[in-house]
């Protein structure tokens, strides 16, 4: 993955020494790699399909991962791993999304945190839905960002008094923080590779002129900063169409 730029934002200096339930959004199989590289004492929940896979199943079982369907019956086994310093990674959405949206959170991670009295450690993952989306096997150039949010203590009542209330409150908090991360990361330069894909197979002359036009104009970042994200825009004489693509990628609410 040397063609993919990776950035880890760890403003609160998390060192993973204290076990926790790590929750993260799930958009790509790359999410697993990005999380497991953070620390050697991280293990994951997995679904029944992967657990029984002829190819990956044996490796997963040797790695002491857990089938997500049997949380209650494996509680003592999980507790033993936690006592040995391991944190548990759970994707509360349960499955990968087809885009960068965040689906409804299931309650399993929050039930487990309540039963074992563990902190919840939210981690935001951004960019994997483009670099390697669901049901795709072609790794594209891109920029991946991980942002580690502050721990939510197991006895913090600001997010509710039981796991059901905490599921809703932390889910809302997670979505708000992800929206802020998207705003800070997704500018015209971020969408450079995604825009360029629109010019494949349209002839080398068209592709070359798009690249020259984008480079000369700095991917049109200055123009994008001046235009409202909900504007209705008419472009006259748009040359190779690069400006229209950039303006639409940064804000889906623009009408061009």
C-alpha positions in Angstrom: 0.0 0.0 0.0 2.9 2.4 -0.6 0.7 4.4 -3.1 -1.8 5.1 -0.4 -1.1 8.0 2.1 -2.0 7.2 5.7 -2.5 9.7 8.5 -3.2 8.9 12.2 -4.6 11.7 14.3 -4.0 10.9 18.0 -4.5 14.2 19.8 -5.1 12.6 23.1 -2.0 10.3 23.0 -3.8 7.0 23.2 -1.3 4.2 23.8 -3.8 1.2 24.0 -2.2 0.0 27.2 -5.5 -0.1 29.1 -8.0 -2.5 27.6 -11.1 -1.1 26.0 -13.9 -1.8 23.5 -12.8 -0.1 20.3 -15.6 0.9 18.0 -15.0 2.1 14.4 -17.1 2.7 11.2 -16.8 0.0 8.6 -16.5 0.8 4.8 -13.8 -1.5 3.5 -11.7 -4.6 4.2 -8.8 -2.1 4.6 -10.4 -1.0 7.9 -9.2 -4.2 9.6 -5.6 -3.7 8.5 -5.6 -0.1 9.6 -6.9 -0.9 13.1 -4.7 -3.9 13.7 -1.5 -2.0 12.8 -2.1 0.4 15.8 -1.1 -2.0 18.5 -0.1 -5.7 18.9 -2.7 -6.4 21.6 -5.9 -5.9 19.6 -8.3 -8.7 18.6 -11.5 -8.5 16.7 -15.1 -9.7 16.5 -16.0 -11.4 13.2 -19.2 -12.6 11.6 -20.1 -16.3 11.1 -19.3 -16.3 7.4 -15.7 -15.3 8.0 -15.4 -17.5 11.1 -16.4 -20.6 9.0 -14.4 -19.6 5.9 -12.2 -22.3 4.5 -9.6 -19.7 3.6 -9.6 -17.3 6.5 -11.4 -19.3 9.2 -8.4 -21.2 10.6 -6.2 -18.1 10.8 -8.9 -16.1 12.5 -9.5 -18.9 15.1 -5.8 -19.2 15.8 -5.7 -15.4 16.3 -8.3 -15.7 19.1 -10.9 -13.7 17.3 -14.6 -14.1 18.3 -17.7 -14.9 16.4 -20.0 -11.9 17.0 -23.1 -14.1 17.2 -22.0 -15.7 20.4 -21.1 -12.8 22.6 -22.9 -13.9 25.7 -21.6 -17.5 25.6 -18.0 -16.3 25.1 -18.1 -13.7 27.8 -15.7 -15.5 30.2 -13.3 -16.2 27.3 -13.4 -12.5 26.3 -12.9 -11.5 29.9 -9.8 -13.7 30.1 -8.3 -11.9 27.1 -9.0 -8.5 28.6 -7.2 -9.5 31.8 -4.2 -10.2 29.6 -4.2 -6.6 28.3 -6.1 -7.1 25.0 -8.6 -4.6 23.6 -11.5 -5.8 21.5 -12.3 -4.2 18.1 -16.0 -4.2 17.1 -17.6 -2.6 14.1 -21.0 -1.7 15.6 -22.6 -1.3 12.2 -22.1 -5.1 11.7 -21.2 -4.9 8.0 -19.5 -2.7 5.5 -21.4 0.2 4.1 -21.5 0.8 0.3 -20.4 4.4 0.7 -19.0 6.7 3.4 -22.3 6.9 5.3 -22.6 5.4 8.8 -25.4 2.8 9.4 -27.3 2.1 12.5 -25.2 0.9 15.5 -26.0 -2.4 17.0 -25.9 -2.8 20.8 -23.4 -5.6 21.2 -20.3 -3.5 21.7 -22.0 -1.4 24.3 -23.5 -4.4 26.1 -20.0 -6.0 26.3 -18.5 -2.7 27.6 -21.2 -2.6 30.3 -20.7 -6.3 31.4 -16.9 -6.1 31.5 -16.8 -2.5 32.8 -14.6 -1.4 29.9 -14.1 2.1 28.4 -15.3 2.6 24.9 -12.6 4.0 22.5 -14.1 5.4 19.2 -11.9 5.5 16.1 -13.0 7.3 12.9 -11.9 5.8 9.6 -12.0 8.0 6.5 -11.1 7.3 2.9 -11.2 3.5 2.7 -14.6 3.6 0.9 -12.8 5.1 -2.2 -9.5 3.3 -2.0 -11.0 -0.2 -1.7 -14.8 -0.1 -1.6 -17.1 -3.0 -0.8 -17.1 -5.8 -3.4 -14.1 -4.2 -5.2 -10.7 -5.8 -5.5 -8.8 -3.0 -7.2 -6.7 -0.8 -4.8 -6.8 2.8 -5.9 -4.5 5.6 -4.9 -6.0 7.7 -2.1 -5.6 9.2 1.3 -6.6 7.4 4.5 -7.2 9.1 7.8 -7.7 7.5 11.2 -8.7 9.8 14.1 -8.7 8.4 17.6 -11.3 10.1 19.8 -11.0 10.4 23.6 -12.0 7.4 25.7 -15.5 7.2 27.0 -15.2 5.9 30.6 -17.4 3.0 31.5 -18.9 5.0 34.4 -19.5 8.2 32.3 -23.2 8.9 32.7 -23.2 11.7 30.1 -24.0 9.0 27.5 -26.7 7.2 29.4 -27.1 4.9 32.4 -27.4 1.6 30.4 -26.0 0.1 27.2 -29.2 0.8 25.3 -29.1 4.5 26.0 -25.3 4.6 25.4 -25.8 3.0 22.0 -28.0 5.9 20.8 -25.9 8.7 22.4 -22.5 7.4 21.3 -23.8 6.7 17.8 -25.0 10.3 17.6 -21.6 11.6 18.9 -19.7 9.4 16.5 -21.7 10.6 13.5 -21.1 14.3 14.5 -17.4 13.8 14.9 -17.2 11.9 11.5 -19.0 14.8 9.8 -16.4 17.2 11.2 -13.6 15.0 10.0 -15.1 14.9 6.5 -15.3 18.7 6.4 -11.6 19.0 7.4 -10.3 16.4 5.0 -12.5 16.5 1.9 -11.3 19.5 -0.2 -10.6 19.6 -4.0 -7.1 18.1 -3.5 -8.5 15.1 -1.7 -10.8 14.3 -4.7 -8.0 14.6 -7.2 -7.8 10.9 -7.9 -11.5 10.4 -7.8 -12.1 13.1 -10.4 -9.3 11.7 -12.6 -11.1 8.4 -12.9 -13.9 10.1 -14.9 -11.4 10.7 -17.7 -10.2 7.1 -18.1 -11.0 5.5 -21.5 -11.9 8.9 -23.1 -8.7 9.1 -25.0 -5.2 10.1 -24.0 -5.7 13.7 -25.3 -8.7 14.3 -23.1 -7.0 12.7 -20.1 -3.8 14.8 -20.6 -5.7 18.1 -20.9 -7.7 17.4 -17.8 -4.5 16.8 -15.8 -2.9 20.0 -17.2 -6.0 22.0 -16.5 -6.3 20.7 -13.0 -2.7 21.3 -12.2 -2.6 24.9 -13.5 -5.7 25.8 -11.6 -4.7 24.1 -8.3 -7.6 21.6 -8.6 -9.9 24.7 -8.5 -9.6 24.9 -4.7 -9.8 28.7 -4.6 -13.0 28.8 -6.7 -14.6 26.0 -4.5 -13.9 28.0 -1.4 -15.8 30.9 -2.7 -19.0 29.0 -3.7 -21.7 27.8 -1.3 -21.9 24.0 -0.8 -25.6 24.3 -1.8 -25.3 26.6 -4.7 -26.9 26.2 -8.1 -24.1 26.7 -10.7 -24.1 27.4 -14.4 -20.6 26.8 -16.0 -20.2 28.4 -19.5 -17.2 27.4 -21.5 -16.0 24.7 -19.0 -13.3 23.4 -21.3 -12.7 19.7 -20.3 -15.3 19.8 -17.5 -12.8 19.5 -14.6 -14.3 22.3 -12.6 -17.7 20.8 -12.7 -16.4 17.4 -11.4 -14.5 19.1 -8.5 -17.4 21.2 -7.4 -19.8 18.3 -7.4 -17.4 15.9 -5.6 -16.8 18.2 -2.7 -20.5 18.9 -2.1 -23.2 16.6 -3.4 -25.8 19.3 -2.6 -24.6 21.5 -5.4 -26.7 21.6 -8.7 -24.4 22.1 -11.6 
